Amino acid sequence: MRITIDTKAKKMSREEADERVELPLYSKEAFELLSQLWLKVGWNEKYPYTFSWLGRPIIQLPEDMIRTQEVLFRVKPDVIIETGVAHGGSLIYYASLCKVMERGRVIGIDIEIRPHNRQAIEAHELSRLITLIEGSSTAPEVVEEAHSLVRPGETVLIILDSNHTKQHVAAELEAYSDLVTPGSYIVATDGSMKDLYDVPRGRREVAARA
Ligand SMILES: C[S@@+](CC[C@H](N)C(=O)[O-])C[C@H]1O[C@@H](n2cnc3c(N)ncnc32)[C@H](O)[C@@H]1O
């Protein structure tokens, strides 16, 4: 695909195979095309790895964080379960929203919680709102432990951000969907993968959505 931007003429064009589409630069369609390209280049540059939240590195796009906040504020869950902890930034982010909303706690699951990450999460001022479970998110004992931490009648919201292969996400959806309460959500954070597998550092096996 060839994209041409003419800022003087305020036009943008997209050429693919025999087709050439011209768009006004200041339009929804042009913004979508630019955003898609921005996402691809940023992914290749590891842009989502450049942020932290209240002192912990977080591997997210700020746009996604704001959208997640909108959902959390609307649902106000009693329990947020996230698969994929990494450095703990996203757990601290959700915990900080729970603190402000005066509602909710967070359960984080990761196949490997490195000692320095565990130590930093457990030493954080928001740690009392966070429970860590170490193990594969689809291992029966881990799934059982997560279920055991949810009390009857609690509102639960689940965020899947661990291994993004189709097979693993499908298994996570199977393992945790029964916990999602009516009106709440299970969020598989894989929506952009279909656009990212073909960047230089992309991975074809995570392109297919579960
Ligand atoms: C993208 S990172 C998580 C980022 C984190 N949610 C954040 O926003 O900062 C993915 C994490 O998933 C973990 N992971 C990979 N396979 C897993 C599995 N089978 N079960 C649980 N966690 C897994 C990795 O160890 C890694 O820490």
XYZ file of N, CA and C and ligand atoms in Angstrom:
657
model
N 0.837 -1.194 0.000
C 0.000 0.000 0.000
C 0.878 1.252 0.000
N 0.468 2.240 -0.793
C 1.193 3.500 -0.805
C 0.252 4.592 -0.274
N 0.740 5.308 0.737
C -0.056 6.403 1.292
C 0.667 7.707 0.995
N -0.064 8.660 0.448
C 0.526 9.967 0.162
C -0.237 11.028 0.948
N 0.522 11.908 1.610
C -0.123 12.983 2.366
C 0.320 14.312 1.766
N -0.655 15.100 1.397
C -0.371 16.436 0.861
C -0.968 17.447 1.840
N -0.115 17.973 2.708
C -0.641 18.868 3.750
C -1.102 20.195 3.156
N -0.469 20.613 2.051
C -0.848 21.887 1.434
C -2.246 21.793 0.809
N -2.448 20.693 0.079
C -3.760 20.507 -0.560
C -4.779 19.914 0.417
N -4.300 19.550 1.634
C -5.169 18.930 2.663
C -5.839 17.662 2.121
N -4.998 16.828 1.486
C -5.510 15.586 0.902
C -4.605 14.421 1.269
N -5.200 13.238 1.204
C -4.436 12.032 1.478
C -4.881 11.003 0.442
N -3.960 10.199 -0.041
C -4.412 9.165 -0.974
C -3.823 7.820 -0.574
N -4.602 6.778 -0.906
C -4.188 5.406 -0.607
C -4.230 4.613 -1.907
N -3.105 4.048 -2.249
C -3.057 3.260 -3.490
C -2.770 1.811 -3.147
N -3.585 0.937 -3.673
C -3.423 -0.500 -3.409
C -3.801 -1.251 -4.670
N -2.929 -2.129 -5.147
C -3.142 -2.821 -6.429
C -3.488 -1.776 -7.497
N -4.664 -1.909 -8.119
C -5.028 -0.956 -9.181
C -5.874 0.201 -8.653
N -6.142 0.163 -7.359
C -7.110 1.133 -6.817
C -6.402 2.331 -6.172
N -6.923 3.518 -6.428
C -6.397 4.729 -5.786
C -7.566 5.476 -5.172
N -7.493 5.677 -3.851
C -8.586 6.381 -3.172
C -8.035 7.684 -2.627
N -8.725 8.776 -2.914
C -8.298 10.073 -2.394
C -9.255 10.513 -1.285
N -8.683 11.013 -0.205
C -9.506 11.406 0.939
C -9.161 12.821 1.361
N -10.130 13.563 1.908
C -9.757 14.836 2.531
C -8.896 14.526 3.759
N -7.801 15.249 3.943
C -6.923 14.962 5.089
C -7.673 15.119 6.409
N -8.511 16.143 6.481
C -9.246 16.386 7.727
C -10.589 15.673 7.673
N -10.515 14.340 7.778
C -11.727 13.516 7.722
C -11.537 12.319 8.653
N -12.654 11.684 8.999
C -12.632 10.497 9.864
C -11.815 9.374 9.189
N -12.027 9.207 7.882
C -11.342 8.118 7.162
C -9.826 8.333 7.171
N -9.410 9.586 6.936
C -7.970 9.864 6.938
C -7.397 9.657 8.344
N -8.146 10.065 9.358
C -7.683 9.886 10.743
C -7.517 8.395 11.045
N -8.459 7.561 10.554
C -8.367 6.108 10.783
C -7.132 5.522 10.103
N -6.884 5.970 8.880
C -5.724 5.466 8.130
C -4.415 5.889 8.810
N -4.354 7.152 9.212
C -3.164 7.648 9.901
C -2.957 6.916 11.234
N -4.066 6.679 11.947
C -3.981 6.021 13.257
C -3.479 4.591 13.116
N -3.962 3.918 12.061
C -3.543 2.535 11.834
C -2.037 2.470 11.565
N -1.567 3.435 10.804
C -0.145 3.493 10.481
C 0.668 3.876 11.730
N 0.138 4.820 12.483
C 0.778 5.251 13.746
C 0.923 4.044 14.688
N -0.135 3.230 14.745
C -0.127 2.047 15.612
C 0.970 1.070 15.179
N 1.063 0.841 13.872
C 2.049 -0.112 13.350
C 3.480 0.361 13.625
N 3.741 1.633 13.307
C 5.106 2.152 13.487
C 5.448 2.197 14.978
N 4.476 2.622 15.799
C 4.693 2.687 17.248
C 4.938 1.323 17.853
N 4.214 0.317 17.358
C 4.399 -1.055 17.850
C 5.814 -1.531 17.547
N 6.246 -1.240 16.322
C 7.596 -1.660 15.951
C 8.666 -0.933 16.766
N 8.361 0.309 17.154
C 9.311 1.111 17.956
C 9.187 0.833 19.451
N 8.317 -0.117 19.820
C 8.060 -0.472 21.227
C 7.518 0.718 22.030
N 6.740 1.548 21.386
C 6.141 2.712 22.054
C 5.333 2.329 23.302
N 4.541 1.215 23.270
C 3.762 0.883 24.479
C 4.642 0.541 25.687
N 5.935 0.344 25.467
C 6.845 0.001 26.578
C 7.465 1.241 27.234
N 7.029 2.424 26.835
C 7.735 3.623 27.300
C 7.034 4.339 28.453
N 6.014 3.694 29.044
C 5.234 4.384 30.074
C 5.341 3.692 31.431
N 4.991 4.460 32.453
C 4.871 3.864 33.796
C 3.648 4.478 34.461
N 3.150 3.776 35.476
C 2.015 4.317 36.250
C 2.369 4.257 37.732
N 2.386 5.408 38.363
C 2.742 5.518 39.787
C 3.992 4.690 40.096
N 4.971 4.819 39.239
C 6.280 4.226 39.511
C 6.544 2.860 38.925
N 5.524 2.194 38.383
C 5.768 0.859 37.810
C 5.618 0.889 36.289
N 6.552 0.275 35.571
C 6.418 0.215 34.111
C 5.111 -0.486 33.709
N 4.439 0.094 32.732
C 3.174 -0.472 32.235
C 3.307 -0.653 30.731
N 2.831 -1.792 30.227
C 2.977 -2.066 28.796
C 1.609 -1.868 28.138
N 1.265 -0.635 27.916
C -0.056 -0.304 27.363
C 0.056 0.932 26.482
N -0.922 1.080 25.613
C -1.081 2.351 24.909
C -1.954 3.247 25.790
N -1.558 4.494 26.002
C -2.365 5.381 26.843
C -3.831 5.456 26.402
N -4.065 5.402 25.096
C -5.450 5.436 24.602
C -6.263 4.265 25.172
N -5.634 3.080 25.198
C -6.330 1.901 25.738
C -6.578 2.068 27.237
N -5.607 2.662 27.926
C -5.766 2.859 29.376
C -6.972 3.746 29.664
N -7.103 4.811 28.891
C -8.233 5.732 29.122
C -9.553 5.032 28.836
N -9.582 4.244 27.749
C -10.822 3.515 27.419
C -11.148 2.498 28.519
N -10.118 1.822 29.029
C -10.343 0.853 30.111
C -10.895 1.561 31.342
N -10.349 2.735 31.628
C -10.848 3.520 32.760
C -12.315 3.847 32.596
N -12.721 4.149 31.352
C -14.142 4.467 31.110
C -15.026 3.266 31.464
N -14.551 2.074 31.079
C -15.329 0.852 31.366
C -15.341 0.584 32.873
N -14.176 0.711 33.507
C -14.097 0.432 34.954
C -14.974 1.401 35.747
N -14.990 2.662 35.335
C -15.800 3.645 36.071
C -17.285 3.325 35.908
N -17.652 2.863 34.710
C -19.062 2.542 34.455
C -19.492 1.288 35.236
N -18.637 0.255 35.206
C -19.012 -1.030 35.831
C -18.764 -1.008 37.344
N -17.723 -0.316 37.771
C -17.285 -0.301 39.173
C -17.250 -1.730 39.760
N -16.380 -2.575 39.205
C -16.358 -3.970 39.656
C -15.816 -4.109 41.082
N -16.235 -5.182 41.733
C -15.658 -5.506 43.046
C -14.294 -6.160 42.860
N -14.163 -6.904 41.774
C -12.904 -7.608 41.506
C -12.513 -7.416 40.037
N -11.242 -7.041 39.833
C -10.683 -6.989 38.481
C -9.634 -8.097 38.424
N -9.784 -9.002 37.472
C -8.777 -10.058 37.313
C -8.030 -9.772 36.022
N -6.694 -9.687 36.128
C -5.916 -9.498 34.902
C -4.922 -10.637 34.743
N -4.904 -11.232 33.541
C -3.851 -12.199 33.234
C -2.743 -11.433 32.516
N -1.496 -11.634 32.938
C -0.365 -10.882 32.372
C -0.024 -9.700 33.259
N 0.955 -9.905 34.121
C 1.330 -8.886 35.121
C 2.561 -8.098 34.667
N 3.552 -8.778 34.119
C 4.849 -8.182 33.719
C 5.452 -7.403 34.895
N 5.588 -6.073 34.766
C 6.219 -5.276 35.834
C 5.206 -4.791 36.865
N 3.930 -5.041 36.589
C 2.900 -4.677 37.566
C 2.232 -3.339 37.323
N 2.647 -2.610 36.295
C 2.094 -1.269 36.067
C 0.584 -1.256 35.866
N 0.075 -2.262 35.134
C -1.373 -2.250 34.894
C -2.134 -2.592 36.176
N -1.572 -3.476 37.001
C -2.239 -3.795 38.283
C -2.308 -2.549 39.162
N -1.198 -1.804 39.188
C -1.163 -0.573 40.002
C -2.161 0.444 39.425
N -2.243 0.497 38.103
C -3.194 1.414 37.458
C -4.629 1.087 37.887
N -5.017 -0.191 37.772
C -6.395 -0.563 38.155
C -6.601 -0.328 39.654
N -5.580 -0.657 40.448
C -5.708 -0.462 41.902
C -5.886 1.018 42.231
N -5.198 1.879 41.497
C -5.334 3.325 41.784
C -6.747 3.802 41.442
N -7.340 3.232 40.394
C -8.726 3.589 40.056
C -9.680 3.046 41.124
N -9.397 1.835 41.603
C -10.226 1.263 42.682
C -10.175 2.162 43.913
N -8.981 2.652 44.218
C -8.839 3.497 45.406
C -9.666 4.781 45.246
N -9.572 5.411 44.098
C -10.315 6.662 43.867
C -11.823 6.402 43.882
N -12.227 5.255 43.318
C -13.664 4.932 43.262
C -14.162 4.377 44.595
N -13.206 4.108 45.503
C -13.516 3.496 46.806
C -14.270 2.183 46.611
N -13.842 1.448 45.605
C -14.472 0.151 45.342
C -13.532 -0.715 44.507
N -13.443 -1.981 44.890
C -12.743 -2.940 44.049
C -11.348 -3.304 44.518
N -10.934 -4.475 44.065
C -9.579 -4.965 44.294
C -9.135 -5.697 43.043
N -7.845 -6.032 42.993
C -7.263 -6.532 41.747
C -6.544 -7.862 41.984
N -6.761 -8.803 41.079
C -6.028 -10.074 41.123
C -5.196 -10.157 39.850
N -3.888 -10.340 39.992
C -3.001 -10.423 38.832
C -2.407 -11.813 38.712
N -2.447 -12.352 37.505
C -1.953 -13.717 37.257
C -0.840 -13.662 36.216
N 0.292 -14.288 36.517
C 1.365 -14.342 35.513
C 2.132 -15.652 35.657
N 2.547 -16.193 34.535
C 3.293 -17.461 34.522
C 4.627 -17.311 35.244
N 5.173 -16.088 35.204
C 6.435 -15.840 35.916
C 6.436 -14.418 36.477
N 6.401 -14.322 37.786
C 6.498 -12.994 38.402
C 7.928 -12.881 38.937
N 8.735 -12.134 38.224
C 10.143 -12.049 38.592
C 10.272 -11.433 39.980
N 11.256 -11.917 40.789
C 11.368 -11.477 42.186
C 11.386 -9.957 42.344
N 12.117 -9.225 41.471
C 12.186 -7.769 41.651
C 10.840 -7.108 41.339
N 10.065 -7.720 40.419
C 8.734 -7.175 40.131
C 7.786 -7.455 41.298
N 7.828 -8.682 41.811
C 6.977 -9.026 42.956
C 7.275 -8.099 44.134
N 8.576 -7.917 44.382
C 8.988 -7.085 45.518
C 8.457 -5.650 45.364
N 8.604 -5.115 44.142
C 8.160 -3.725 43.910
C 6.640 -3.605 44.017
N 5.915 -4.611 43.526
C 4.433 -4.569 43.606
C 4.018 -4.680 45.071
N 4.671 -5.609 45.792
C 4.271 -5.825 47.199
C 4.667 -4.658 48.101
N 5.670 -3.875 47.663
C 6.110 -2.728 48.477
C 5.330 -1.454 48.118
N 4.514 -1.525 47.069
C 3.816 -0.322 46.592
C 2.715 0.089 47.573
N 2.443 1.393 47.631
C 1.408 1.872 48.578
C 0.007 1.348 48.235
N -0.174 0.816 47.015
C -1.495 0.280 46.664
C -1.551 -1.246 46.778
N -0.499 -1.852 47.320
C -0.398 -3.321 47.313
C -1.526 -4.007 48.077
N -2.111 -3.322 49.059
C -3.169 -3.989 49.837
C -4.396 -4.284 48.966
N -4.460 -3.662 47.800
C -5.598 -3.910 46.896
C -5.272 -4.982 45.859
N -4.048 -5.534 45.931
C -3.596 -6.447 44.864
C -3.242 -7.832 45.416
N -3.731 -8.871 44.728
C -3.323 -10.249 45.037
C -2.640 -10.820 43.806
N -1.487 -11.421 44.014
C -0.741 -12.011 42.888
C -0.894 -13.529 42.892
N -1.075 -14.094 41.710
C -1.062 -15.552 41.563
C -0.018 -15.877 40.506
N 0.913 -16.748 40.856
C 1.957 -17.116 39.882
C 1.654 -18.488 39.285
N 1.658 -18.555 37.953
C 1.379 -19.802 37.251
C 0.695 -19.472 35.940
N 0.585 -20.474 35.079
C -0.083 -20.214 33.805
C -1.565 -19.930 34.047
N -2.061 -18.912 33.365
C -3.456 -18.505 33.576
C -4.453 -19.598 33.197
N -4.000 -20.588 32.426
C -4.928 -21.654 32.042
C -4.693 -22.949 32.833
N -3.707 -22.947 33.738
C -3.468 -24.141 34.559
C -4.656 -24.314 35.516
N -5.179 -25.545 35.641
C -6.389 -25.744 36.455
C -6.260 -25.196 37.883
N -5.070 -25.357 38.508
C -4.934 -24.889 39.898
C -4.965 -23.361 39.991
N -4.475 -22.706 38.942
C -4.479 -21.235 38.914
C -5.910 -20.727 38.700
N -6.593 -21.362 37.750
C -7.993 -20.993 37.472
C -8.819 -21.181 38.749
N -8.561 -22.285 39.451
C -9.313 -22.587 40.681
C -9.007 -21.557 41.769
N -7.721 -21.198 41.902
C -7.354 -20.203 42.921
C -8.026 -18.857 42.645
N -8.010 -18.461 41.376
C -8.649 -17.175 41.017
C -10.136 -17.220 41.358
N -10.781 -18.327 41.017
C -12.217 -18.459 41.323
C -12.459 -18.396 42.834
N -11.539 -19.016 43.596
C -11.751 -19.083 45.057
C -11.632 -17.705 45.715
N -10.984 -16.754 45.016
C -10.795 -15.414 45.599
C -11.989 -14.492 45.340
N -12.940 -14.980 44.565
C -14.138 -14.176 44.272
C -15.274 -14.640 45.177
N -15.881 -13.663 45.883
C -16.980 -14.020 46.799
C -18.324 -13.999 46.062
N -19.274 -14.808 46.529
C -20.585 -14.828 45.858
C -21.197 -13.429 45.781
N -21.754 -13.113 44.639
C -22.446 -11.829 44.473
C -21.545 -10.687 44.038
N -20.234 -10.917 43.960
C -19.343 -9.823 43.564
C -19.387 -9.602 42.041
N -19.229 -8.344 41.666
C -19.141 -7.990 40.238
C -17.689 -8.177 39.800
N -17.506 -8.900 38.709
C -16.138 -9.230 38.269
C -15.910 -8.752 36.834
N -14.766 -8.131 36.616
C -14.348 -7.729 35.271
C -12.986 -8.366 34.995
N -12.820 -8.907 33.811
C -11.589 -9.661 33.500
C -10.871 -9.053 32.297
N -9.557 -8.940 32.435
C -8.740 -8.407 31.341
C -7.686 -9.465 30.985
N -7.680 -9.879 29.734
C -6.732 -10.911 29.295
C -5.564 -10.246 28.573
N -4.397 -10.249 29.192
C -3.221 -9.600 28.587
C -1.970 -10.441 28.856
N -2.093 -11.764 28.617
C -0.914 -12.618 28.874
C -0.313 -13.077 27.550
N -0.472 -14.354 27.242
C 0.025 -14.893 25.982
C -1.063 -14.644 24.932
N -0.707 -13.933 23.858
C -1.734 -13.471 22.920
C -1.980 -14.403 21.734
N -1.540 -15.670 21.845
C -1.850 -16.591 20.739
C -3.336 -16.940 20.783
N -3.852 -17.282 19.623
C -5.280 -17.612 19.509
C -5.656 -18.737 20.475
N -4.793 -19.767 20.512
C -5.084 -20.940 21.340
C -5.152 -20.571 22.830
N -4.187 -19.747 23.276
C -4.151 -19.400 24.703
C -5.322 -18.483 25.085
N -5.598 -17.511 24.233
C -6.702 -16.581 24.556
C -8.025 -17.346 24.563
N -8.173 -18.300 23.618
C -9.406 -19.099 23.596
C -9.533 -19.898 24.891
N -8.403 -20.448 25.364
C -8.435 -21.230 26.617
C -8.736 -20.325 27.812
N -8.205 -19.108 27.803
C -8.507 -18.156 28.898
C -9.991 -17.777 28.886
N -10.532 -17.557 27.697
C -11.964 -17.208 27.610
C -12.805 -18.337 28.199
N -12.404 -19.582 27.891
C -13.113 -20.745 28.439
C -12.996 -20.789 29.956
N -11.776 -20.519 30.455
C -11.486 -20.698 31.889
C -12.116 -19.628 32.775
N -12.267 -18.404 32.247
C -12.676 -17.290 33.125
C -14.045 -16.691 32.803
N -14.612 -17.050 31.655
C -15.853 -16.367 31.256
C -16.988 -16.580 32.257
N -16.963 -17.730 32.972
C -18.063 -17.975 33.925
C -18.035 -16.993 35.099
N -16.896 -16.317 35.304
C -16.799 -15.372 36.427
C -17.401 -14.002 36.090
N -17.555 -13.738 34.787
C -17.995 -12.394 34.378
C -19.467 -12.215 34.716
N -19.749 -11.171 35.472
C -21.123 -10.949 35.905
C -21.903 -10.186 34.829
N -23.228 -10.332 34.808
C -24.028 -9.612 33.803
C -23.747 -8.114 33.849
N -23.564 -7.525 32.676
C -23.281 -6.083 32.593
C -21.802 -5.763 32.689
N -20.993 -6.760 33.036
C -19.539 -6.539 33.096
C -18.896 -7.118 31.825
N -17.569 -7.203 31.832
C -16.869 -7.568 30.596
C -15.705 -8.514 30.843
N -15.385 -9.300 29.809
C -14.092 -9.974 29.730
C -13.423 -9.338 28.507
N -12.298 -8.689 28.740
C -11.652 -7.912 27.683
C -10.428 -8.679 27.179
N -10.478 -9.142 25.942
C -9.311 -9.790 25.331
C -8.546 -8.677 24.611
N -7.373 -8.355 25.124
C -6.660 -7.169 24.619
C -5.840 -7.509 23.370
N -6.542 -8.008 22.368
C -5.862 -8.478 21.153
C -6.363 -7.819 19.880
N -7.215 -6.811 20.040
C -7.879 -6.230 18.873
C -6.944 -5.694 17.818
N -5.758 -5.230 18.234
C -4.850 -4.610 17.253
C -3.933 -5.625 16.566
N -3.924 -6.872 17.073
C -2.938 -7.836 16.561
C -3.092 -8.116 15.062
N -4.329 -8.049 14.573
C -4.543 -8.319 13.138
C -3.822 -7.290 12.270
N -3.527 -6.108 12.844
C -2.845 -5.058 12.071
C -1.344 -5.037 12.343
N -0.883 -5.821 13.312
C 0.508 -5.655 13.755
C 1.443 -6.809 13.396
N 0.873 -7.921 12.938
C 1.731 -9.085 12.733
C 2.746 -8.880 11.626
N 2.449 -7.956 10.673
C 3.345 -7.835 9.516
C 4.332 -6.672 9.634
N 4.473 -6.073 10.847
C 5.540 -5.075 11.012
C 6.854 -5.849 11.186
N 8.020 -5.193 11.011
C 9.275 -5.956 11.061
C 9.436 -6.827 12.310
N 8.951 -6.345 13.477
C 9.112 -7.220 14.657
C 7.783 -7.895 15.054
N 6.879 -8.025 14.086
C 5.580 -8.651 14.359
C 5.680 -10.164 14.402
N 4.605 -10.803 14.898
C 4.589 -12.269 14.973
C 3.272 -12.763 14.385
N 3.413 -13.562 13.323
C 2.218 -14.033 12.619
C 1.311 -14.845 13.532
N 1.889 -15.599 14.492
C 1.056 -16.511 15.294
C 0.130 -15.791 16.268
N 0.377 -14.492 16.510
C -0.559 -13.782 17.386
C -1.539 -12.910 16.582
N -1.505 -13.083 15.265
C -2.347 -12.215 14.429
C -3.819 -12.623 14.489
N -4.061 -13.904 14.594
C -5.444 -14.373 14.566
C -6.079 -14.173 15.918
N -7.218 -13.554 15.937
C -7.889 -13.298 17.202
C -8.623 -14.512 17.697
N -8.619 -14.692 19.010
C -9.354 -15.829 19.581
C -10.845 -15.590 19.429
C 2.093 -7.956 27.708
S 2.757 -8.553 29.222
C 1.582 -7.949 30.391
C 1.577 -6.462 30.490
C 0.816 -5.912 31.654
N -0.569 -6.301 31.639
C 0.904 -4.401 31.600
O -0.050 -3.780 31.108
O 1.923 -3.859 32.018
C 2.437 -10.261 29.104
C 2.723 -11.078 30.346
O 2.048 -12.316 30.186
C 2.790 -13.301 30.835
N 2.401 -14.627 30.333
C 2.806 -15.261 29.207
N 2.233 -16.462 29.116
C 1.415 -16.587 30.193
C 0.555 -17.611 30.666
N 0.419 -18.773 30.029
N -0.128 -17.388 31.809
C 0.013 -16.229 32.492
N 0.829 -15.240 32.106
C 1.521 -15.420 30.969
C 4.246 -12.926 30.581
O 5.070 -13.499 31.578
C 4.185 -11.396 30.605
O 4.556 -10.919 31.875
